[in-house]
Amino acid sequence: MAGIEPKQREIAIVLVGRFNPAIVQPGWLAKYGVVGESEAKAAKVQFINPDLTILRFDLFEVIVQSENFTIKTHDAHPEIIRDFVLKTFGEFLSHTPIRMLGINYQVVLECPSVEARDRFGRRLAPHEPWGKWGEMLEGDSNPESTEHGGLVSITMKQNKRTDGLKGYVNTRLDGAPGSKNSVVVMVNDHFDVTEGGQDASAAISVIERRWEDSLKFSEFVISEVSQQILAGS
């Protein structure tokens, strides 16, 4: 990935449909070979009830609610979450109605300086269109001051997908918590599989066909953002 090397990376698969949180337990996952016995025993059960399950494994985290299933990882080999979803919903819970899914790619980019981040924010969201209030936005001219104002968050949406599938791509930029010179970039590659939402087959097909290309496209978007940060530094 050209540009700024990300400090942190999180990749997630989010499914929207109808789920039974209570059955997604380490023992059940091990029984059907989704995870190994040792992984199941080492899993940290944060919460299990009919409405919410949160499981933390060594390399990934699973969150299940009645209408959402999320699995995410910071590992260098994100295919572990793809394989988890393909096995779980492609083989054992294939009857699960899934109407939407997202392959989400999030990174933290450290700008060369606080000033570089501030200049990038001004390019994305100039103060001038805000009129007289825009003149007040900056406040303290020192970008490290708590009284220095400006862009906090921005989302851009691509409504026409390049693969011909239904859906869109959202990219959101936020300031990184606890850092004055870093930004969080999150690309949401969203797919609408409502027409095949009576079971999991349409969602599984999208993940099988689009996984690699989705990650590459997200990396392209992130690279473009990071290069623009550097261009203004």
Coordinates of C-alpha atoms in Angstrom, one line a residue, residues 1 6-12 73-79 104-108 215 219 222:
M1 CA 0.0 0.0 0.0
P6 CA -0.9 2.1 8.7
K7 CA -0.2 1.9 12.4
Q8 CA -3.2 -0.4 13.0
R9 CA -5.5 -2.4 10.8
E10 CA -8.9 -4.0 11.5
I11 CA -10.9 -6.0 8.9
A12 CA -14.5 -7.1 9.6
T73 CA -9.6 -9.3 13.3
H74 CA -6.4 -7.3 13.6
D75 CA -4.4 -10.3 12.3
A76 CA -2.1 -10.1 9.3
H77 CA -4.1 -13.0 7.7
P78 CA -7.7 -11.7 7.6
E79 CA -8.8 -14.8 5.6
N104 CA -15.1 -3.3 6.3
Y105 CA -11.4 -2.3 6.3
Q106 CA -10.2 0.2 8.9
V107 CA -6.8 1.6 9.5
V108 CA -5.1 4.3 11.6
L215 CA -9.7 -5.8 0.3
E219 CA -6.4 -0.6 0.2
I222 CA -6.8 4.2 1.8

